[in-house]
Short mmCIF file of C-alpha atoms in Angstrom, two decimals:
data_model
loop_
_atom_site.label_atom_id
_atom_site.label_comp_id
_atom_site.label_asym_id
_atom_site.label_seq_id
_atom_site.Cartn_x
_atom_site.Cartn_y
_atom_site.Cartn_z
CA MET A 37 6.47 152.64 197.19
CA GLU A 38 7.49 150.20 194.44
CA ARG A 39 5.54 150.38 191.20
CA PHE A 40 4.85 147.67 188.64
CA ASN A 41 2.63 147.24 185.61
CA ILE A 42 1.20 143.97 186.88
CA CYS A 43 1.35 142.33 190.29
CA ILE A 44 0.48 138.64 190.56
CA ILE A 45 -0.55 137.21 193.91
CA GLY A 46 0.28 133.52 194.22
CA GLY A 47 3.17 131.59 192.63
CA GLY A 48 1.42 128.32 191.83
CA PRO A 49 0.71 126.97 188.33
CA ALA A 50 -1.67 129.83 187.44
CA GLY A 51 0.47 132.62 188.89
CA LEU A 52 3.68 131.34 187.31
CA ARG A 53 2.13 131.09 183.87
CA ALA A 54 0.51 134.53 184.34
CA ALA A 55 3.91 136.01 185.20
CA ILE A 56 5.55 134.41 182.15
CA ALA A 57 2.76 135.56 179.82
CA ALA A 58 2.64 139.13 181.17
CA GLY A 59 6.43 139.35 181.20
CA SER A 60 6.68 138.08 177.61
CA ALA A 61 4.18 140.73 176.53
CA GLY A 62 6.55 143.35 177.91
CA ALA A 63 5.08 144.16 181.35
CA GLU A 64 7.10 144.98 184.45
CA VAL A 65 5.82 142.19 186.70
CA LEU A 66 5.95 141.42 190.40
CA LEU A 67 5.06 137.88 191.46
CA ILE A 68 4.55 137.33 195.17
CA ASP A 69 4.07 134.15 197.20
CA GLU A 70 3.84 133.63 200.93
CA ASN A 71 5.87 130.41 200.82
CA ASP A 72 9.64 129.85 200.74
CA ARG A 73 9.57 128.69 197.16
CA LEU A 74 7.52 129.06 194.01
CA GLY A 75 5.43 126.28 192.48
CA GLY A 76 2.34 126.09 194.70
CA GLN A 77 0.83 122.62 194.68
CA LEU A 78 2.95 121.57 191.69
CA ILE A 79 5.96 120.91 193.92
CA LYS A 80 4.13 117.91 195.42
CA GLN A 81 2.68 116.47 192.21
CA THR A 82 4.85 113.46 191.44
CA HIS A 83 2.43 111.98 188.91
CA MET A 84 2.42 112.55 185.16
CA PHE A 85 -0.04 115.22 184.12
CA PHE A 86 -2.99 114.67 181.80
CA GLY A 87 -3.95 117.06 179.00
CA SER A 88 -2.05 117.54 175.75
CA GLU A 89 1.55 118.56 174.97
CA LYS A 90 0.46 122.20 175.17
CA GLN A 91 -0.17 121.66 178.88
CA ASP A 92 2.92 119.44 179.36
CA ALA A 93 0.92 116.19 179.41
CA GLY A 94 3.00 113.20 180.43
CA THR A 95 5.33 115.44 182.46
CA ARG A 96 5.30 115.22 186.25
CA GLY A 97 4.03 118.25 188.18
CA ILE A 98 7.33 118.61 190.05
CA ASP A 99 9.17 118.92 186.74
CA ILE A 100 6.61 121.38 185.31
CA ALA A 101 7.15 123.53 188.43
CA GLN A 102 10.90 123.55 187.85
CA GLN A 103 10.51 124.49 184.18
CA LEU A 104 8.16 127.37 185.03
CA VAL A 105 10.35 128.64 187.87
CA ASN A 106 13.44 128.54 185.62
CA LYS A 107 11.59 130.53 183.00
CA VAL A 108 10.39 133.14 185.50
CA GLN A 109 13.88 133.51 186.93
CA SER A 110 15.33 134.04 183.46
CA MET A 111 13.06 137.02 182.79
CA THR A 112 14.65 140.32 183.79
CA ASN A 113 11.29 142.13 183.86
CA VAL A 114 9.72 139.67 186.32
CA LYS A 115 10.57 140.21 189.97
CA VAL A 116 9.73 137.61 192.63
CA TYR A 117 9.08 138.20 196.32
CA LEU A 118 8.90 135.05 198.42
CA ARG A 119 7.69 134.92 202.05
CA CYS A 120 5.41 137.75 200.98
CA ALA A 121 1.77 137.56 202.12
CA ALA A 122 -0.89 139.81 200.58
CA LEU A 123 -2.83 141.67 203.26
CA GLY A 124 -5.14 144.07 201.46
CA LEU A 125 -5.95 145.16 197.94
CA TYR A 126 -7.36 148.66 197.62
CA ASP A 127 -9.21 150.58 194.91
CA ASP A 128 -6.37 153.07 194.53
CA LYS A 129 -4.44 150.06 193.12
CA VAL A 130 -2.29 149.57 196.18
CA LEU A 131 -1.54 146.15 197.61
CA THR A 132 -0.30 145.91 201.18
CA VAL A 133 1.94 142.97 202.00
CA LEU A 134 3.94 141.47 204.82
CA HIS A 135 7.28 140.75 203.18
CA GLU A 136 9.93 139.08 205.35
CA LYS A 137 8.27 140.53 208.45
CA LYS A 138 8.07 144.06 207.01
CA TYR A 139 4.81 145.81 206.16
CA ARG A 140 5.04 147.32 202.69
CA LYS A 141 2.89 148.85 199.98
CA ILE A 142 3.07 147.95 196.34
CA ARG A 143 1.40 149.84 193.53
CA ALA A 144 0.47 148.17 190.26
CA GLU A 145 -1.83 149.06 187.40
CA LYS A 146 -3.31 145.55 187.26
CA PHE A 147 -3.45 142.69 189.75
CA ILE A 148 -3.89 139.00 189.02
CA VAL A 149 -5.19 137.09 192.01
CA ALA A 150 -4.03 133.45 191.79
CA THR A 151 -4.33 132.48 195.42
CA GLY A 152 -5.58 128.94 194.82
CA ALA A 153 -7.85 127.03 197.17
CA SER A 154 -7.91 125.65 200.69
CA GLU A 155 -8.83 122.17 201.85
CA ARG A 156 -12.24 121.47 203.32
CA MET A 157 -12.67 119.93 206.74
CA LEU A 158 -15.13 117.19 207.65
CA ALA A 159 -17.10 117.25 210.90
CA PHE A 160 -16.93 114.04 212.97
CA PRO A 161 -16.15 113.25 216.61
CA GLY A 162 -12.39 113.03 217.15
CA ASN A 163 -11.46 115.06 214.08
CA ASP A 164 -9.17 117.18 216.27
CA LEU A 165 -7.00 114.21 217.31
CA PRO A 166 -3.37 114.20 216.21
CA GLY A 167 -3.23 111.89 213.21
CA VAL A 168 -6.12 113.53 211.36
CA TYR A 169 -4.61 115.32 208.36
CA GLY A 170 -5.71 117.11 205.24
CA ALA A 171 -4.50 115.31 202.12
CA GLY A 172 -2.52 118.39 201.11
CA ALA A 173 -0.64 118.31 204.40
CA VAL A 174 0.20 114.64 203.90
CA GLN A 175 1.48 115.42 200.42
CA THR A 176 3.60 118.30 201.74
CA LEU A 177 5.07 116.17 204.53
CA MET A 178 5.94 113.31 202.18
CA ASN A 179 6.87 114.97 198.92
CA VAL A 180 8.43 118.20 200.14
CA TYR A 181 9.96 117.16 203.46
CA GLY A 182 10.34 113.38 203.03
CA ILE A 183 8.34 112.48 206.14
CA VAL A 184 5.64 109.80 206.22
CA PRO A 185 2.60 110.73 208.34
CA GLY A 186 2.01 107.25 209.76
CA GLN A 187 1.97 103.55 208.93
CA ARG A 188 -1.72 102.70 208.40
CA VAL A 189 -3.86 105.32 206.71
CA LEU A 190 -7.58 105.66 206.12
CA MET A 191 -8.27 107.99 203.20
CA ILE A 192 -11.58 109.88 203.14
CA GLY A 193 -12.59 110.92 199.63
CA ALA A 194 -12.14 109.24 196.23
CA GLY A 195 -11.71 112.37 194.16
CA ASN A 196 -8.44 112.85 192.28
CA ILE A 197 -6.63 114.16 195.37
CA GLY A 198 -7.71 111.23 197.57
CA LEU A 199 -6.74 108.72 194.89
CA ILE A 200 -3.41 110.33 194.01
CA VAL A 201 -2.33 110.84 197.63
CA SER A 202 -3.25 107.20 198.37
CA TYR A 203 -0.99 106.10 195.53
CA GLN A 204 1.83 108.32 196.81
CA LEU A 205 1.40 106.86 200.31
CA LEU A 206 1.83 103.38 198.81
CA GLN A 207 4.94 104.57 196.98
CA ALA A 208 6.30 105.82 200.32
CA GLY A 209 5.78 102.34 201.81
CA VAL A 210 2.72 103.27 203.87
CA GLU A 211 -0.29 100.98 204.04
CA VAL A 212 -3.59 102.48 202.88
CA VAL A 213 -6.27 100.47 204.65
CA ALA A 214 -9.18 101.81 202.58
CA ILE A 215 -10.45 104.79 200.64
CA LEU A 216 -13.96 105.88 201.68
CA GLU A 217 -16.25 107.86 199.41
CA GLY A 218 -19.62 109.18 200.56
CA SER A 219 -21.10 109.36 197.11
CA PRO A 220 -22.10 106.18 195.23
CA HIS A 221 -19.44 106.84 192.57
CA ILE A 222 -15.71 107.42 192.50
CA GLY A 223 -15.28 111.13 191.79
CA GLY A 224 -11.69 111.13 190.49
CA TYR A 225 -10.33 109.80 187.23
CA LEU A 226 -11.04 106.08 187.01
CA VAL A 227 -7.47 105.33 185.88
CA HIS A 228 -6.23 106.72 189.23
CA ALA A 229 -8.80 104.52 191.02
CA SER A 230 -7.75 101.42 189.08
CA LYS A 231 -4.06 101.87 189.89
CA VAL A 232 -4.61 102.02 193.66
CA ARG A 233 -7.20 99.24 193.49
CA ARG A 234 -4.85 96.81 191.76
CA ALA A 235 -2.22 97.61 194.40
CA GLY A 236 -4.70 96.18 196.91
CA VAL A 237 -6.45 99.24 198.33
CA PRO A 238 -10.23 98.78 198.68
CA ILE A 239 -12.34 101.73 197.52
CA LEU A 240 -15.60 101.82 199.49
CA THR A 241 -18.18 104.05 197.82
CA SER A 242 -21.32 105.04 199.80
CA HIS A 243 -19.23 104.89 202.98
CA THR A 244 -18.26 107.52 205.53
CA ILE A 245 -16.36 107.99 208.76
CA MET A 246 -18.40 108.15 211.99
CA GLN A 247 -15.61 108.93 214.42
CA ALA A 248 -11.90 108.88 215.04
CA ILE A 249 -11.03 106.82 218.10
CA GLY A 250 -8.01 107.42 220.33
CA THR A 251 -6.92 109.09 223.56
CA ASN A 252 -3.82 111.08 222.63
CA ALA A 253 -3.72 110.27 218.92
CA VAL A 254 -5.71 108.37 216.30
CA GLN A 255 -5.77 104.64 217.07
CA ALA A 256 -8.79 103.60 215.02
CA ALA A 257 -11.63 104.87 212.88
CA GLU A 258 -15.26 103.82 212.99
CA ILE A 259 -16.83 103.78 209.55
CA CYS A 260 -20.23 102.88 208.15
CA ALA A 261 -22.09 102.45 204.88
CA LEU A 262 -24.61 105.01 203.62
CA ASP A 263 -27.95 104.36 201.93
CA SER A 264 -29.13 106.15 198.78
CA HIS A 265 -30.23 109.14 200.92
CA TRP A 266 -26.80 109.45 202.54
CA ALA A 267 -28.20 108.11 205.85
CA ARG A 268 -26.18 105.63 207.92
CA LEU A 269 -27.05 102.00 207.28
CA PRO A 270 -27.64 100.53 210.75
CA GLY A 271 -25.52 97.47 211.37
CA SER A 272 -22.88 98.43 208.80
CA GLU A 273 -20.52 99.98 211.38
CA LYS A 274 -16.94 98.73 211.30
CA THR A 275 -13.79 99.69 213.17
CA LEU A 276 -10.53 99.97 211.27
CA GLU A 277 -7.21 100.04 213.08
CA VAL A 278 -5.37 103.04 211.66
CA ASP A 279 -2.92 105.65 212.96
CA THR A 280 -3.70 108.26 210.32
CA ILE A 281 -6.92 109.61 208.85
CA CYS A 282 -6.43 111.65 205.73
CA LEU A 283 -9.19 114.00 204.54
CA ALA A 284 -9.53 114.62 200.81
CA VAL A 285 -13.04 116.00 200.77
CA GLY A 286 -12.67 118.88 198.38
CA LEU A 287 -11.29 122.36 198.04
CA SER A 288 -12.75 125.86 198.38
CA PRO A 289 -11.46 128.87 196.43
CA LEU A 290 -9.32 131.20 198.59
CA SER A 291 -11.23 134.33 197.72
CA ASP A 292 -10.66 136.45 200.88
CA LEU A 293 -8.65 139.07 199.02
CA LEU A 294 -11.37 139.37 196.37
CA TRP A 295 -14.04 139.89 199.05
CA GLN A 296 -11.94 142.56 200.68
CA ALA A 297 -11.34 144.27 197.32
CA GLN A 298 -15.13 144.30 196.83
CA CYS A 299 -15.20 142.20 193.70
CA ARG A 300 -18.64 140.80 192.98
CA LEU A 301 -18.70 137.21 194.28
CA THR A 302 -21.28 134.47 193.88
CA TYR A 303 -21.60 131.06 195.49
CA ILE A 304 -21.27 128.50 192.71
CA ALA A 305 -21.21 124.93 194.03
CA GLU A 306 -19.81 123.58 190.75
CA LEU A 307 -16.72 125.76 191.19
CA GLY A 308 -16.21 124.87 194.86
CA GLY A 309 -17.65 127.89 196.67
CA HIS A 310 -17.60 131.67 196.41
CA VAL A 311 -15.96 132.84 193.21
CA ALA A 312 -15.68 136.19 191.51
CA TRP A 313 -17.73 137.12 188.49
CA ARG A 314 -15.37 137.39 185.53
CA ASP A 315 -15.49 138.26 181.85
CA ALA A 316 -14.12 136.06 179.05
CA ASN A 317 -10.61 137.41 179.82
CA LEU A 318 -10.82 136.60 183.55
CA CYS A 319 -11.23 140.25 184.57
CA THR A 320 -13.45 140.66 187.66
CA SER A 321 -16.06 143.35 188.35
CA GLU A 322 -13.11 145.53 189.46
CA PRO A 323 -11.36 146.45 186.19
CA HIS A 324 -7.89 146.33 187.78
CA ILE A 325 -8.30 142.81 189.21
CA TYR A 326 -8.01 139.57 187.25
CA ILE A 327 -8.29 135.99 188.54
CA ALA A 328 -6.77 132.66 187.45
CA GLY A 329 -6.51 129.09 188.73
CA ASP A 330 -8.40 127.48 191.62
CA VAL A 331 -9.51 130.83 193.09
CA ALA A 332 -11.55 131.26 189.90
CA GLY A 333 -13.06 127.78 190.31
CA VAL A 334 -11.53 124.54 191.59
CA GLU A 335 -10.23 122.57 188.64
CA GLU A 336 -7.19 120.67 187.35
CA ALA A 337 -3.73 122.29 187.32
CA SER A 338 -3.62 121.97 183.51
CA SER A 339 -6.52 124.42 183.20
CA ALA A 340 -5.08 126.63 185.95
CA MET A 341 -1.90 127.08 183.90
CA VAL A 342 -3.82 128.04 180.76
CA GLU A 343 -6.02 130.43 182.75
CA GLY A 344 -2.88 132.03 184.16
CA GLU A 345 -1.55 132.55 180.68
CA LEU A 346 -4.85 134.06 179.50
CA ALA A 347 -5.10 136.42 182.48
CA GLY A 348 -1.46 137.47 182.11
CA LEU A 349 -1.91 138.25 178.42
CA ALA A 350 -5.24 140.03 178.95
CA ALA A 351 -3.86 142.22 181.76
CA ALA A 352 -0.85 143.16 179.61
CA LYS A 353 -3.07 143.91 176.63
CA SER A 354 -5.30 146.16 178.74
CA LEU A 355 -2.18 148.26 179.43
CA GLY A 356 -1.41 148.51 175.73
CA LEU A 357 1.55 146.13 176.00
CA ALA A 358 1.95 143.73 173.12
CA ARG A 359 5.55 142.71 172.57
CA VAL A 360 4.15 139.37 171.36
CA ASP A 361 1.04 138.73 169.27
CA VAL A 362 -1.24 138.96 172.28
CA ASP A 363 -4.51 138.49 170.41
CA THR A 364 -3.43 135.24 168.76
CA ALA A 365 -1.96 133.93 172.02
CA MET A 366 -5.17 134.79 173.89
CA SER A 367 -7.42 133.03 171.41
CA GLN A 368 -5.14 129.97 171.50
CA ALA A 369 -5.37 129.91 175.30
CA ARG A 370 -9.17 130.17 175.13
CA GLU A 371 -9.28 127.30 172.62
CA GLN A 372 -7.13 125.16 174.91
CA LEU A 373 -9.47 125.83 177.83
CA ILE A 374 -12.50 124.90 175.75
CA ALA A 375 -10.80 121.66 174.64
CA LEU A 376 -9.71 120.68 178.17
CA ARG A 377 -13.25 121.21 179.49
CA ALA A 378 -15.10 119.72 176.52
CA GLY A 379 -15.51 116.14 177.77
CA PRO A 380 -17.95 114.57 180.23
CA VAL A 381 -15.62 115.23 183.22
CA GLY A 382 -15.69 118.95 182.31
CA GLU A 383 -19.47 119.24 182.50
CA LYS A 384 -19.57 120.53 186.07
CA ILE A 385 -16.93 123.16 185.30
CA ARG A 386 -18.75 124.27 182.15
CA THR A 387 -21.97 124.76 184.11
CA GLY A 388 -20.17 126.65 186.88
CA LEU A 389 -18.29 128.91 184.49
CA ALA A 390 -21.44 129.79 182.57
CA LEU A 391 -22.91 130.98 185.88
CA ALA A 392 -19.73 132.80 186.89
CA GLN A 393 -19.74 134.83 183.68
CA MET A 394 -23.37 135.94 184.01
CA ARG A 395 -24.15 139.42 185.19
CA GLY A 396 -25.88 139.67 188.55
CA ASP A 397 -29.18 140.73 186.99
CA GLU A 398 -29.09 137.77 184.58
CA GLN A 399 -28.61 135.36 187.47
CA HIS A 400 -31.74 136.57 189.21
CA ALA A 401 -33.95 137.10 186.17
CA MET B 137 -18.84 98.48 188.75
CA LEU B 138 -15.73 100.39 187.61
CA LYS B 139 -17.22 103.58 189.04
CA GLN B 140 -17.92 101.91 192.39
CA THR B 141 -14.75 99.86 192.90
CA GLY B 142 -12.10 100.93 190.40
CA VAL B 143 -12.16 97.44 188.87
CA PRO B 144 -13.35 97.29 185.25
CA SER B 145 -16.13 94.82 184.43
CA THR B 146 -15.85 91.94 181.96
CA ASP B 147 -17.88 93.99 179.50
CA ASP B 148 -15.54 96.98 179.89
CA LEU B 149 -12.57 94.74 179.19
CA LYS B 150 -14.23 93.08 176.21
CA ARG B 151 -14.51 96.48 174.53
CA VAL B 152 -10.77 97.18 174.72
CA SER B 153 -9.38 93.71 174.12
CA PRO B 154 -7.60 92.93 170.84
CA SER B 155 -9.12 89.97 168.97
CA GLU B 156 -8.18 86.38 169.81
CA VAL B 157 -6.43 86.20 166.44
CA ARG B 158 -4.30 89.28 167.23
CA LEU B 159 -3.52 88.10 170.77
CA ALA B 160 -2.28 84.79 169.40
CA LEU B 161 0.14 86.61 167.10
CA GLY B 162 2.29 87.98 169.94
CA PRO B 163 2.92 91.18 171.90
CA VAL B 164 0.12 93.74 171.74
CA ALA B 165 -1.05 96.65 173.89
CA ILE B 166 -4.26 96.46 175.89
CA ILE B 167 -5.47 99.97 176.65
CA GLU B 168 -7.62 99.80 179.79
CA CYS B 169 -8.89 103.37 179.45
CA PHE B 170 -12.66 103.62 179.87
CA GLN B 171 -13.39 107.22 180.76
CA LYS B 172 -13.26 110.29 178.54
CA ILE B 173 -10.75 112.57 180.24
CA PRO B 174 -8.62 115.29 178.60
CA CYS B 175 -5.49 113.24 177.89
CA ASN B 176 -3.60 112.10 174.77
CA PRO B 177 0.05 111.08 175.43
CA CYS B 178 -0.69 107.49 174.30
CA ALA B 179 -1.41 108.72 170.79
CA THR B 180 1.48 111.18 170.64
CA SER B 181 3.99 108.65 171.99
CA CYS B 182 3.12 105.67 169.76
CA PRO B 183 5.92 105.28 167.17
CA GLN B 184 3.85 102.82 165.11
CA GLY B 185 0.86 105.08 164.55
CA ALA B 186 -1.29 102.37 166.11
CA ILE B 187 -3.08 104.90 168.33
CA LYS B 188 -4.70 107.49 166.05
CA PRO B 189 -4.23 111.20 166.74
CA PHE B 190 -7.12 112.53 168.85
CA VAL B 191 -9.63 114.87 167.22
CA ASP B 192 -10.96 115.89 170.66
CA ILE B 193 -8.49 115.70 173.56
CA ASN B 194 -11.28 113.97 175.55
CA ASP B 195 -11.60 111.07 173.07
CA LEU B 196 -10.94 107.51 174.14
CA PRO B 197 -7.89 106.01 172.40
CA ASP B 198 -8.62 104.80 168.86
CA PHE B 199 -6.30 101.81 168.70
CA ASP B 200 -5.49 99.53 165.79
CA PRO B 201 -3.97 96.33 167.22
CA ALA B 202 -2.83 95.31 163.72
CA LEU B 203 -0.28 98.16 163.73
CA CYS B 204 0.94 97.56 167.30
CA ASN B 205 4.24 95.72 167.85
CA GLY B 206 4.03 95.67 171.65
CA CYS B 207 7.01 98.02 172.14
CA ALA B 208 5.47 99.33 175.41
CA ILE B 209 6.47 102.97 174.88
CA CYS B 210 2.82 103.89 175.51
CA VAL B 211 2.93 101.84 178.75
CA ALA B 212 5.53 104.23 180.18
CA ASN B 213 3.88 107.33 178.71
CA CYS B 214 0.26 106.84 179.79
CA PRO B 215 -0.30 109.25 182.73
CA GLY B 216 -3.05 106.95 184.00
CA LEU B 217 -0.79 103.86 183.96
CA ALA B 218 -3.66 102.16 182.15
CA ILE B 219 -1.81 100.40 179.32
CA PHE B 220 -0.34 96.90 179.42
CA VAL B 221 1.36 94.77 176.79
CA VAL B 222 0.47 91.09 176.68
CA ASP B 223 2.43 88.49 174.73
CA GLU B 224 0.50 85.24 174.69
CA ARG B 225 2.96 83.67 172.26
CA TYR B 226 5.87 84.05 174.71
CA SER B 227 6.25 80.30 175.29
CA GLU B 228 4.08 77.24 175.18
CA ASP B 229 2.88 77.57 178.78
CA THR B 230 3.65 81.13 179.71
CA ALA B 231 2.78 84.65 178.62
CA LEU B 232 4.73 87.87 179.10
CA ILE B 233 3.10 90.93 180.65
CA LYS B 234 4.73 94.36 180.39
CA LEU B 235 3.32 96.61 183.10
CA PRO B 236 4.02 100.13 184.38
CA TYR B 237 5.74 100.22 187.77
CA GLU B 238 6.61 103.26 189.89
CA PHE B 239 7.71 101.69 193.16
CA ALA B 240 11.13 101.48 194.77
CA PRO B 241 13.06 99.28 194.77
CA LEU B 242 12.50 98.04 191.24
CA PRO B 243 12.26 94.25 191.07
CA GLU B 244 15.40 92.35 190.07
CA VAL B 245 15.56 90.29 186.91
CA GLY B 246 15.28 86.59 187.63
CA THR B 247 13.32 86.90 190.89
CA MET B 248 9.94 85.31 191.44
CA VAL B 249 7.19 87.69 192.56
CA GLY B 250 3.56 87.45 193.53
CA VAL B 251 1.32 88.71 190.76
CA LEU B 252 -1.92 90.60 191.40
CA ASN B 253 -5.16 90.97 189.47
CA ARG B 254 -7.07 94.21 188.88
CA GLY B 255 -8.64 93.91 192.33
CA GLY B 256 -5.25 93.65 194.03
CA GLN B 257 -5.58 89.96 194.91
CA GLN B 258 -2.58 87.69 194.46
CA ILE B 259 -3.48 85.10 191.86
CA GLY B 260 -0.13 83.45 191.26
CA VAL B 261 3.60 83.81 190.91
CA GLY B 262 5.57 85.26 188.02
CA LYS B 263 9.19 85.65 187.02
CA ILE B 264 10.78 89.04 186.35
CA VAL B 265 12.32 88.81 182.89
CA ARG B 266 13.33 92.39 182.22
CA VAL B 267 13.07 95.86 183.77
CA GLN B 268 13.14 98.85 181.41
CA ASN B 269 13.84 102.16 183.10
CA PRO B 270 15.57 104.44 180.59
CA PRO B 271 15.56 108.25 181.15
CA ARG B 272 12.98 108.74 178.40
CA PHE B 273 10.51 106.63 180.41
CA ASP B 274 10.78 109.39 183.06
CA ARG B 275 10.71 107.15 186.16
CA THR B 276 7.80 104.98 185.04
CA ALA B 277 9.58 101.65 184.67
CA VAL B 278 8.17 98.93 182.43
CA VAL B 279 8.50 95.56 184.13
CA HIS B 280 8.33 92.38 182.03
CA VAL B 281 6.91 89.51 184.05
CA GLU B 282 6.44 85.96 182.81
CA VAL B 283 3.25 84.35 184.09
CA PRO B 284 1.33 81.13 183.44
CA LYS B 285 -0.57 81.63 180.18
CA CYS B 286 -3.95 81.15 181.87
CA LEU B 287 -3.29 84.30 183.96
CA ALA B 288 -2.24 86.55 181.07
CA ARG B 289 -5.52 88.44 180.96
CA GLU B 290 -5.77 88.88 184.74
CA VAL B 291 -2.30 89.87 185.96
CA ARG B 292 -1.90 93.65 186.15
CA PHE B 293 0.39 94.34 189.12
CA LEU B 294 3.14 92.92 191.30
CA ALA B 295 3.15 92.15 195.01
CA LEU B 296 6.56 93.48 195.91
CA GLY B 297 8.45 95.86 198.17
CA ALA B 298 6.14 98.52 199.47
CA ASN B 299 3.09 96.54 198.45
CA LYS B 300 4.00 93.25 200.02
CA ARG B 301 0.95 92.03 201.86
#
């Protein structure tokens, strides 16, 4: 059985930065990812990132991914296993994996779970027709494989993902017929909304999809307006001719491994679903398991990267490794997280995180 | 309105518009950023110091139009593509708009293109005067389009290529 100081599960923005931080502190690190390449969602993010220079603001996600991967590959004490899926995480600090079709065991003193999130589905008649996609799938098809999903798209959801993927569809020469949003307000950054709006895409707030219409594939979508109680407004039904319906209705943390490892989990709506309790250093109720990125609460990639760094440093410090000034680096990471979440758009996250850091008895008091 | 449609209201725009006096003096940035999000590349990229360094990363840009020379470096650097440069002194009848553009193919200098307002409606025709796409703009081109002066405060996008309607 191979042994490491720290094993990181998930090679997205959080996992990559965790690997770099833990490796820099002097740990023997294993970073695993079930995909063919590292980068997670970053490899599809063609837009310039927000944040400050410390989080590579103004740089495109695809380029941030490349920089992080180059750094990881340059570190001799960081090993990477691709096509490696985590199966089980046990209290004797053993992780079982399926690596290139072989079942293996890996022992590490600390684990950082950075498994990200999965897309939510929306229930409506016809949602199983070919042509109904998750926004992440559309992004993968277009930006990783260079394939457009269709010619006329209806986007459901005006959060950042719905807005950004709509813009990328336009860039790929695909028509976006409309963006529907159930809530009365656009949920994503308004600058993203304005840039698709001025390219001619209507954003219909308080609107939803009633059904996808088609025999063998999507041919149309029936939509309607919603009143202030989210009930259908009779008479507002409309049929849009589209060949693709793209769902961008939110993400849920991928916390299966944390459940199995018996970490204490709580449902926190503000963070997207069930998340693990964690201390200020992102350590869960199981002292050998840390979390970082969307699995710790669905948020922007900028914060995921800083969380990865914090978890990587904290896990290394807990093992007595401190090739770099770990304490200073950790407090800088914490300050960056506070700054990124300080504004009005960070309010939901702040509320969720306050709950996620409470002890179980405090939550029920 | 902005939060329902993505189109800023007249009041929103009034708050970010340079004064009439400044607009009449030539090229100046108009920063159409209305929401506090954690983002500051406009301030760090401005070579003139016209956008003050942010105290809180969530601040709205603090912009001094008197220091701005309309260079448009912020136009290419704003991750939200929310900055435009307007030159109302460009000629007697026309104004020049510098806008961020990330669509292929890039428009060719000298061609006439449909010009769109913030709602995506075509409101006229403009002439492509220059296309800046140096490596340091990192694939966000800055397109200079000459439009009738009366449209200077409305035109914010081009009907072209992928977006031809």
